[in-house]
Each structure stands twice: as C-alpha cells, then as structure tokens.
Tab-separated table of C-alpha atoms in Angstrom:
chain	number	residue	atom	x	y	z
Z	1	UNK	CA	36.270	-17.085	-83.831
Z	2	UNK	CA	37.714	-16.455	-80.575
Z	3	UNK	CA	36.296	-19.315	-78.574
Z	4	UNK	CA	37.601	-21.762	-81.403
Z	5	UNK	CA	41.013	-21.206	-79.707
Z	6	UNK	CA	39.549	-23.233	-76.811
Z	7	UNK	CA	38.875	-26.362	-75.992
Z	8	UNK	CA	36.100	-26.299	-73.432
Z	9	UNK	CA	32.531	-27.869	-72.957
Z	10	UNK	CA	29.599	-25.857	-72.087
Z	11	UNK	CA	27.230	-26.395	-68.987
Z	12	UNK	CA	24.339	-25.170	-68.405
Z	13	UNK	CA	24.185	-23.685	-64.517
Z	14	UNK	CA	20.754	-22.172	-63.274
Z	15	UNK	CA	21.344	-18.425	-62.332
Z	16	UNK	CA	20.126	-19.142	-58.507
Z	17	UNK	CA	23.419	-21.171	-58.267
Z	18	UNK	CA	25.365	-19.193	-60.252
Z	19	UNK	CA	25.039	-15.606	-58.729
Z	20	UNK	CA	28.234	-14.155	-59.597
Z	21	UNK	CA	27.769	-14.760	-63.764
Z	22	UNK	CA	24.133	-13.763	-62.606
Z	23	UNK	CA	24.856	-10.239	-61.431
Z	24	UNK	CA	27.136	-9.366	-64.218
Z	25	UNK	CA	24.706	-9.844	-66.738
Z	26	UNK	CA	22.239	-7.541	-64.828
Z	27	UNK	CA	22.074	-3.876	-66.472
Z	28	UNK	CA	23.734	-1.214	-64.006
Z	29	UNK	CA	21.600	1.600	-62.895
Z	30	UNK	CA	23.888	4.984	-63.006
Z	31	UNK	CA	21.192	7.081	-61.884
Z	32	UNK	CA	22.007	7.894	-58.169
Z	33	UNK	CA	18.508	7.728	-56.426
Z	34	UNK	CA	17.814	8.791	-52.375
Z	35	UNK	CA	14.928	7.044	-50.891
Z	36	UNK	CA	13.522	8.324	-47.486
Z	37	UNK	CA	13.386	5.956	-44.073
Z	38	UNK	CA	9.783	5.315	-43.726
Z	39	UNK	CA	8.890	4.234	-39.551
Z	40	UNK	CA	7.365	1.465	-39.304
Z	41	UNK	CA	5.329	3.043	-36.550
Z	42	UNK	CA	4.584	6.674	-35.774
Z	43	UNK	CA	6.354	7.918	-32.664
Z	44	UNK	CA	3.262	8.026	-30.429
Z	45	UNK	CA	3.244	4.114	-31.019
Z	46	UNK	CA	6.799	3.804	-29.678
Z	47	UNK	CA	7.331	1.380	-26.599
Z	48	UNK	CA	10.226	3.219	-24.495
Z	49	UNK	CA	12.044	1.191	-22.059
Z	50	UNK	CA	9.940	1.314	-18.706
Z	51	UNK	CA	12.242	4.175	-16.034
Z	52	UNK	CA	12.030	2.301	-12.587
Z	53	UNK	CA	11.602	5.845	-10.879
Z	54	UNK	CA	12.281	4.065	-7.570
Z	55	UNK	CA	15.660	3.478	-8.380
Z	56	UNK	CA	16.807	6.464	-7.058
Z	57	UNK	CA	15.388	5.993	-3.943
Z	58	UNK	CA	17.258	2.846	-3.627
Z	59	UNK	CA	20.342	4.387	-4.355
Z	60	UNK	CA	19.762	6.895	-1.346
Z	61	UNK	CA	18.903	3.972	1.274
Z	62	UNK	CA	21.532	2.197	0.308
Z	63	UNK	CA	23.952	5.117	1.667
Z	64	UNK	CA	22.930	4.155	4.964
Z	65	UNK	CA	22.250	0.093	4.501
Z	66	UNK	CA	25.094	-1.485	3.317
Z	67	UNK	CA	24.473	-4.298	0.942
Z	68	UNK	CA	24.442	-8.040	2.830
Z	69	UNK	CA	26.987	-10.286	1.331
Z	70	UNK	CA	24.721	-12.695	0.644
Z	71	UNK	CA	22.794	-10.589	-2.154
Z	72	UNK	CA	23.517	-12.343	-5.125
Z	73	UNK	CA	25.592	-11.247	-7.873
Z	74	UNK	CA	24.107	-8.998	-10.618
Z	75	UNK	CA	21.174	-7.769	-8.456
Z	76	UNK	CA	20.642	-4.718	-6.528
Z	77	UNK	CA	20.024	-5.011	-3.057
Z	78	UNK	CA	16.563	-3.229	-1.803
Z	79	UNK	CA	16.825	-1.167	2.216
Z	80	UNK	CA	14.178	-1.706	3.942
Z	81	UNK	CA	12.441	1.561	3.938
Z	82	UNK	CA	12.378	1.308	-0.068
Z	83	UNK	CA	10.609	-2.470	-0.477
Z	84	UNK	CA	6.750	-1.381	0.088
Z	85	UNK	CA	6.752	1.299	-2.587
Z	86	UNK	CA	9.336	-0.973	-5.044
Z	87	UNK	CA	6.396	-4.075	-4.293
Z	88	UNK	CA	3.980	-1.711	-5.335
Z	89	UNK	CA	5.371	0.040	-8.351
Z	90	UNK	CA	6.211	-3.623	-9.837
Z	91	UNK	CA	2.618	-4.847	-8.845
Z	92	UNK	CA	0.679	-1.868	-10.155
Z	93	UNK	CA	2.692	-0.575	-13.548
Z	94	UNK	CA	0.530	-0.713	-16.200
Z	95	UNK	CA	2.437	-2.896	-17.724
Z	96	UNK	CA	2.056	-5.284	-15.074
Z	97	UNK	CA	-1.421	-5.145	-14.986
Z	98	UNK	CA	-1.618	-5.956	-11.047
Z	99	UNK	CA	-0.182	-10.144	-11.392
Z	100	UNK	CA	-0.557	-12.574	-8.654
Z	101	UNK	CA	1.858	-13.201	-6.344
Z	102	UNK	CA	4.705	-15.591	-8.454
Z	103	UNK	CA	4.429	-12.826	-11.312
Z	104	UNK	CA	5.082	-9.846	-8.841
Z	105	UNK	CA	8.090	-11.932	-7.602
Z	106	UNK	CA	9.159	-13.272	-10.940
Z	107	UNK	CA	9.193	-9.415	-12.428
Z	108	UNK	CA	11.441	-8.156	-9.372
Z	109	UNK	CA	13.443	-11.611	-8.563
Z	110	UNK	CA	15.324	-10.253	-12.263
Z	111	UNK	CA	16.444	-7.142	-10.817
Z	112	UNK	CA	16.238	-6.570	-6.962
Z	113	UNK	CA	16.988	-9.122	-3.906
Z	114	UNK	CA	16.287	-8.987	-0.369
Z	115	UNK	CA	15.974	-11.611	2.079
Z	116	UNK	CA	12.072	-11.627	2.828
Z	117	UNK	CA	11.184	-10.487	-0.618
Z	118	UNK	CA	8.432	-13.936	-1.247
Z	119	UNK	CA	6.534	-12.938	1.701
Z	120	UNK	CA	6.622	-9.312	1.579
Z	121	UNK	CA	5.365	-9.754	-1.670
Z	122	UNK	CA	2.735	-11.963	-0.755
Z	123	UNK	CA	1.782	-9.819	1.881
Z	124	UNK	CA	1.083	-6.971	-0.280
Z	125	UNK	CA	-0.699	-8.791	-2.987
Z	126	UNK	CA	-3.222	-10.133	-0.397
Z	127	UNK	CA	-4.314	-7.287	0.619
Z	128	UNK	CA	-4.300	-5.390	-2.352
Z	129	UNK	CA	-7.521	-3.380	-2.846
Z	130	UNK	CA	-7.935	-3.156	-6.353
Z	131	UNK	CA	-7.277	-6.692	-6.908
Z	132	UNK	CA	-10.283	-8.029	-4.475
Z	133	UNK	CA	-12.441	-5.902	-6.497
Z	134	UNK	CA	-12.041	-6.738	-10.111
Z	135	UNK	CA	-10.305	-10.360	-10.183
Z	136	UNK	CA	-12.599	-13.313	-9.342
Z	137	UNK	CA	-11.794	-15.334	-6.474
Z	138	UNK	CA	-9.812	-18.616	-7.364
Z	139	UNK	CA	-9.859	-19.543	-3.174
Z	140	UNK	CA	-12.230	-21.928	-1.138
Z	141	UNK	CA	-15.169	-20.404	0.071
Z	142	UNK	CA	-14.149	-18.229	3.260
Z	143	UNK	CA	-14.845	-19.275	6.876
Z	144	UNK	CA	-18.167	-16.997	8.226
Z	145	UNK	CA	-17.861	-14.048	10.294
Z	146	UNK	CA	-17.534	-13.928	13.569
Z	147	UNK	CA	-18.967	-11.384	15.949
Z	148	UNK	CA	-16.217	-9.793	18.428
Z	149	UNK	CA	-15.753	-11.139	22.084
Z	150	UNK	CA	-17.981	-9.283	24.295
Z	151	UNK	CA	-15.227	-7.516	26.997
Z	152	UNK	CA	-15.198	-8.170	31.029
Z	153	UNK	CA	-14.009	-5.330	32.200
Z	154	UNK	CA	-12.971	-1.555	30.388
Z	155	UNK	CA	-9.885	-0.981	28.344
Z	156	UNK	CA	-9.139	-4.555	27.420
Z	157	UNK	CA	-10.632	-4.296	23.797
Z	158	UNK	CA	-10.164	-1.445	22.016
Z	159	UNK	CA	-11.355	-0.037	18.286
Z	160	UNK	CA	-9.050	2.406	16.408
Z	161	UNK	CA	-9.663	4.343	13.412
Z	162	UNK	CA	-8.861	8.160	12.191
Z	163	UNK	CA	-10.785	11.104	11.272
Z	164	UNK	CA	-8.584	12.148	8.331
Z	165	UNK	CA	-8.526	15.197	5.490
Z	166	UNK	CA	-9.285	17.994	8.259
Z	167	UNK	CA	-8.444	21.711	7.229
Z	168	UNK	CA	-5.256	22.603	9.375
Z	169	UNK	CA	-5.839	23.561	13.532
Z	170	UNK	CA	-2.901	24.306	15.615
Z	171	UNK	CA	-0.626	22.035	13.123
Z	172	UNK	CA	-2.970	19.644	12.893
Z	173	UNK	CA	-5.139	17.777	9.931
Z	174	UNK	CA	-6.460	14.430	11.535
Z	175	UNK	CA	-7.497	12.514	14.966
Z	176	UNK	CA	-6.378	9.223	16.021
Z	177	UNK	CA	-9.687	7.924	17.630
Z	178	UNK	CA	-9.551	5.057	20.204
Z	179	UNK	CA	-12.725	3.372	21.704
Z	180	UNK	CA	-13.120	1.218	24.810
Z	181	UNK	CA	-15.752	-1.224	23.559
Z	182	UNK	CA	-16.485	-2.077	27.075
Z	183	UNK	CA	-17.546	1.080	28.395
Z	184	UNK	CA	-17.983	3.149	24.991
Z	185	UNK	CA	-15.364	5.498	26.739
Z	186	UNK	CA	-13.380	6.742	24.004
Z	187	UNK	CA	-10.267	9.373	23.491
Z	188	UNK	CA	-9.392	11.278	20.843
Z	189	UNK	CA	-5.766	12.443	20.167
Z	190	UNK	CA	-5.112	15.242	17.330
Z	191	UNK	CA	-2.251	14.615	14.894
Z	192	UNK	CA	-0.048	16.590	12.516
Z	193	UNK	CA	-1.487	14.256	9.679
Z	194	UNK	CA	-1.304	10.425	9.356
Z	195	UNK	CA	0.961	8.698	11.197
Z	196	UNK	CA	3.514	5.737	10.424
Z	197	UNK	CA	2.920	2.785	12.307
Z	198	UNK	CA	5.289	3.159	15.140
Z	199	UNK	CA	3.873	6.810	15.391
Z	200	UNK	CA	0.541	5.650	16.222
Z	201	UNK	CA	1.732	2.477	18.199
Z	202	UNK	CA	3.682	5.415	19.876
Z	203	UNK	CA	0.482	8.169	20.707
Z	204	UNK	CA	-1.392	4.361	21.827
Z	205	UNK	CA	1.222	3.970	24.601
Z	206	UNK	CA	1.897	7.218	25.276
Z	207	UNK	CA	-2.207	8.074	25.806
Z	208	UNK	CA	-3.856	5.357	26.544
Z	209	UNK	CA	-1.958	2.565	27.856
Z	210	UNK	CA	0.007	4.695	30.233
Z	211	UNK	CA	-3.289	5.567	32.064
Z	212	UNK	CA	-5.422	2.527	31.136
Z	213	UNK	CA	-3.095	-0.497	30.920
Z	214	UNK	CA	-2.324	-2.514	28.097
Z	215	UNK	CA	-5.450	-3.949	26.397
Z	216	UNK	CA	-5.554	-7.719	25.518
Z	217	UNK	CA	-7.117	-6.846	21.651
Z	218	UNK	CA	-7.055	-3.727	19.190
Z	219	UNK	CA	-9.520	-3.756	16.338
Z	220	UNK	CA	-8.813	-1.761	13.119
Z	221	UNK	CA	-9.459	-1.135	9.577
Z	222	UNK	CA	-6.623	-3.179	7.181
Z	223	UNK	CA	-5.078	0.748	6.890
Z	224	UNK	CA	-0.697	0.931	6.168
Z	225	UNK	CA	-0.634	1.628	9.811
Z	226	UNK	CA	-2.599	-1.915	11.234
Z	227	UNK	CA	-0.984	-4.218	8.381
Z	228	UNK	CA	2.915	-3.275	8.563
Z	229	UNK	CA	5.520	-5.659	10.562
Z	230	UNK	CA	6.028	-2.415	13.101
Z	231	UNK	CA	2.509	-2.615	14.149
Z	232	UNK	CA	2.020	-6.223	14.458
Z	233	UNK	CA	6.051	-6.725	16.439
Z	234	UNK	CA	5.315	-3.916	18.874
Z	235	UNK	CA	2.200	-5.200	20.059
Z	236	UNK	CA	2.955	-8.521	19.899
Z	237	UNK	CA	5.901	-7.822	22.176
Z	238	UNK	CA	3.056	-6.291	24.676
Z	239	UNK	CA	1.260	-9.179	24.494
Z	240	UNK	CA	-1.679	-7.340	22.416
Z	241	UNK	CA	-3.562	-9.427	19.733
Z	242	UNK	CA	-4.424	-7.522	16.449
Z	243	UNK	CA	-7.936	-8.062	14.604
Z	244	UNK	CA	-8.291	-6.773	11.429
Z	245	UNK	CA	-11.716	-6.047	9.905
Z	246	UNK	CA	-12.881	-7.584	6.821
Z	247	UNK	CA	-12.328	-5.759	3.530
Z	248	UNK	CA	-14.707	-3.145	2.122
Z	249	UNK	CA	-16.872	-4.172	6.094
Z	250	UNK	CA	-16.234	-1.097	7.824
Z	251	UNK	CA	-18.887	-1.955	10.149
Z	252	UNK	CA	-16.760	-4.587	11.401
Z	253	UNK	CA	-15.437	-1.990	13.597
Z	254	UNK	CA	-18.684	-0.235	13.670
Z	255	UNK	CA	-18.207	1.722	17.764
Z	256	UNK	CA	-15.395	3.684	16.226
Z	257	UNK	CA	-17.221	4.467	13.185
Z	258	UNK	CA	-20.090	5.402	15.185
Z	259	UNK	CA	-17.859	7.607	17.469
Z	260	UNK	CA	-16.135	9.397	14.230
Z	261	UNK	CA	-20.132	10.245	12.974
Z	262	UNK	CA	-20.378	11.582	16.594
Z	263	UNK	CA	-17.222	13.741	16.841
Z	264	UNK	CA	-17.500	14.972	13.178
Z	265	UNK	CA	-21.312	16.134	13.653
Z	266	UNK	CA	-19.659	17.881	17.125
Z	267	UNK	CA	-17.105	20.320	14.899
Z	268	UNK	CA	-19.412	20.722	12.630
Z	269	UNK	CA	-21.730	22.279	15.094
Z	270	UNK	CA	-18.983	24.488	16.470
Z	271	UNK	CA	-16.675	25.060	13.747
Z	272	UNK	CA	-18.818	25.867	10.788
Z	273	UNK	CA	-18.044	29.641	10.912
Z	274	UNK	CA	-13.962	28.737	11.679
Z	275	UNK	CA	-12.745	25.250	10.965
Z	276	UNK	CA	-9.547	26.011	11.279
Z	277	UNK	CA	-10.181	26.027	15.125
Z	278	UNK	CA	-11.506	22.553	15.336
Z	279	UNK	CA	-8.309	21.549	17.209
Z	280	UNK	CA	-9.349	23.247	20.532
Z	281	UNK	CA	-12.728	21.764	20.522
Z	282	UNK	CA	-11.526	18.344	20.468
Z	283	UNK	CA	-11.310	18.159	24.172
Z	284	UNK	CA	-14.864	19.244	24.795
Z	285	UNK	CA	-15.827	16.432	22.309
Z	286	UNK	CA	-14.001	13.792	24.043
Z	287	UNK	CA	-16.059	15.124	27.292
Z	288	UNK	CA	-19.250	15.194	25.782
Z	289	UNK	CA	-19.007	11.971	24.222
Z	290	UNK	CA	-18.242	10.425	27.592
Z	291	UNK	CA	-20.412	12.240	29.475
Z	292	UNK	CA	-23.460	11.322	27.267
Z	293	UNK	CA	-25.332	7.979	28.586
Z	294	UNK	CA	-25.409	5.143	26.293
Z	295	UNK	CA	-28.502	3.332	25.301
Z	296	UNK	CA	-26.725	-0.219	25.180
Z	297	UNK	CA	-25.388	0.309	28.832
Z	298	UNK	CA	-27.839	2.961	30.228
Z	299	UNK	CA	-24.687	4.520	31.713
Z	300	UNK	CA	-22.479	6.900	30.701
Z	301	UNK	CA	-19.073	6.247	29.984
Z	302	UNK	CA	-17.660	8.344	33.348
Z	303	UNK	CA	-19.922	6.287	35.208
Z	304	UNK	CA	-18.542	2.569	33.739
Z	305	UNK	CA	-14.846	3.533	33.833
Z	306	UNK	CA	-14.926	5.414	37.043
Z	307	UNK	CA	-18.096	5.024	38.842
Z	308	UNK	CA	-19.422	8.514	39.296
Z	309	UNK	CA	-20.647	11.042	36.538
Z	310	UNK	CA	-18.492	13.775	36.615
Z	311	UNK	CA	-19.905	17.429	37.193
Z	312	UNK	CA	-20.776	19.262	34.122
C-alpha cells in the first residue's frame, strides 16, 4: 500500500551496474574475523637491494679529488684510485654475471661518471680471465704467434716475472726477477710483497737500468702490474716498448720461467731446514745462476756481459 502513493515506473538495472542497491541487499557479516598475512615467498627467497660496498671507498677518494664540473648531474663522480675495483665489482657481481663491454658500461653509466670510463671499461673486460675461459669467442680468428726478436747486444730485451707466496725473510715474501734474454744474465731483487706498478717500474730503474741502460723491450705476463696506464706511460716516456704474453701461454716468456724453476730449486736446496732465511741466499742465487754456462750460448752469463768469468 505504500508504493500506491507513488507514481513511478520500474526498471530493471543489472546489479554489475548498479553496485550501490547491490551491496545493500548483501547480508552483513557481524562476526569480527582476523586473518594472518601469508608471504608470498619465504624470507630466504627475498631479493634485497644489491649494497655497492665500494661506495665507501668513493666517498674517501673523493676527500682528496674534488669532483670535475663537468660530471653530470645526478651521478657520482669516481677518483681515480677507486675505478679498477668499481669496473670490477660491476663486471663480476653475480648479478651481473660477467657482461660484455656495453653492459658493464650501461650498469655503471646509471650511477658513476668519469671521463675515460668506455675505455677503462673496455680495457678491463678484454683482459678479463674468467671471461676468455668460459664465453666462446664471437672475434675473427687471431693473427699467429710470433716468436720474439732475437737481441744484438745484452740488456736491450728483457723478461720480467715474480716468484710470489714466499714465507716472510727479512720483511720480505716475493722476488721481482728480471732476465737479459741476450746473455741469460739475470737479477733478482727481493720485495716486501707485490708491488704496484710504479713500484716495480721503480726497483726496474733503480736496479737495472741505472747500471745496464734502458732496454729497447720488456716482456711480461698480462699481471695488474704490466697492464695498468702507470706501467705502459712510464716506459713509454723511456722510450721502452711493452710485449705482453699471450693468455694462459706462460711459455711465451719461457727464460724467466725457466730462471724462477732455477732460483726456486736453489732455496729449496738451502732453505729446507729454515725458509724463513731464504732472503740472504738470494744473492748467492743470482751468482750462481750467472756464473753457470749456458748450453744455448756455451758461455756463461759473466762471460757475455763482461767478458771474463769471475773467480769463484
């Protein structure tokens, strides 16, 4: 009787455009109920956000290298002493999964800036390690090997190499070992442990060259030491080329390889009983090695470099 009052006309609406009417005619649940977050994934599954641990160091370099004004906006400037371990953090985070070189520079071009970054990048990625292993090659077919120059006269080609992971002697846990390929002289300089690259371009000068001249070539292994811009400015500002051997061919350099079997059999001999004195027998070494005639010449090093053989 109460809708007779009215004069209305009834439409029919369907309740997924009528939501309002809809919900009121739903019945209402007074029962207070608590219901328990479920994760979606356990917390060992949990992807944190990545902590650049290099960061820090950054920050510290930065104290002492200002930031260029051309760094753009929104990126953090990297010091020089910082870019070789940020290069390889970025290249070799799991999460990375070692890329090629426009991925390496893609994943740091977001965050960090510095003038050379491309090439240094490039650099690294060339010669990383792990990468010639276990990616195939995508390049053309490399050139063939060369043999090295056969010297004219001693101390103009040299091979360098260490003798590394020695028990401490006198402050000391490694030998730089230089080899005249000429004259199969060789001399062998103890170290507190492996050296930087201007450390050993440093002991070269300070050892060798000063009594022996500046050599016109240095062969070495494709160590930190032989691959870094310090090495490859000071000598080129000596007027010394730099030959690198070929990866995973350490016979390449094979006299200073031969000379490190030599000198390590020689401690052995002598320092079984103490190693930690091999640091005084390093001389005597160096002298025997020299002294000792050389099937390839039929001379012994004494006699090519100075023409006598030296009492023993």
């Amino acid at each position: 009787m109460f809708f007779t009052r009215f004069n209305f006309t009834l439409s029919y609406i369907p309740g997924s455009r009528n939501r309002k009417a809809d919900a009121l005619s739903r019945l209402y649940d007074t029962e207070e109920r608590t219901i328990d977050p479920t994760p979606i994934l356990p917390a060992s599954c949990l992807v944190a956000p990545v902590v650049w641990e290099v960061d820090a160091d950054i920050e510290r370099a930065g104290r002492s290298e200002p930031t260029p004004p051309q760094c753009p906006v929104g990126l953090k400037y990297v010091p020089l002493g910082v870019r070789d371990r940020l290069i390889r953090w970025s290249h070799t985070l799991p999460s990375s999964g070692h890329p090629g070189v426009e991925r390496t520079v893609r994943g740091l071009k977001g965050r960090y800036w510095w003038p050379t970054l491309a090439e240094d990048v490039r650099r690294y990625v060339s010669s990383c390690s792990v990468c010639a292993q276990c990616k195939a090659p995508r390049h053309l077919p490399r050139g063939k090997l060369q043999p090295l120059p056969v010297p004219q006269r001693p101390w103009t080609h040299l091979s360098v190499d260490f003798l590394t992971d020695l028990p401490p002697s006198q402050g000391n846990t490694a030998i730089l070992v230089v080899v005249d390929r000429f004259s199969k002289s060789c001399r062998l300089l103890p170290l507190p442990g492996l050296p930087t690259a201007l450390q050993t371009a440093e002991a070269l000068f300070t050892h060798v060259f000063r009594h022996y001249g500046v050599p016109e070539d240095i062969v070495s292994d494709r160590g930190p030491q032989f691959t870094s811009r310090v090495w490859k400015s000071f000598m080129e500002r000596l007027g010394v080329s730099v030959s690198l051997t070929s990866g995973f061919h350490p016979e390449s350099n094979g006299q200073v390889e031969r000379i490190n079997q030599d000198v390590g059999r020689f401690l052995r001999s002598y320092c079984q009983d103490r190693p930690g004195e091999w640091a005084q027998f390093v001389p005597w070494a160096e002298m025997a090695q020299n002294s000792q005639r050389h099937s390839s010449t039929n001379l012994s090093p004494f006699q090519v470099v100075l023409g006598y053989q030296p009492v023993l």
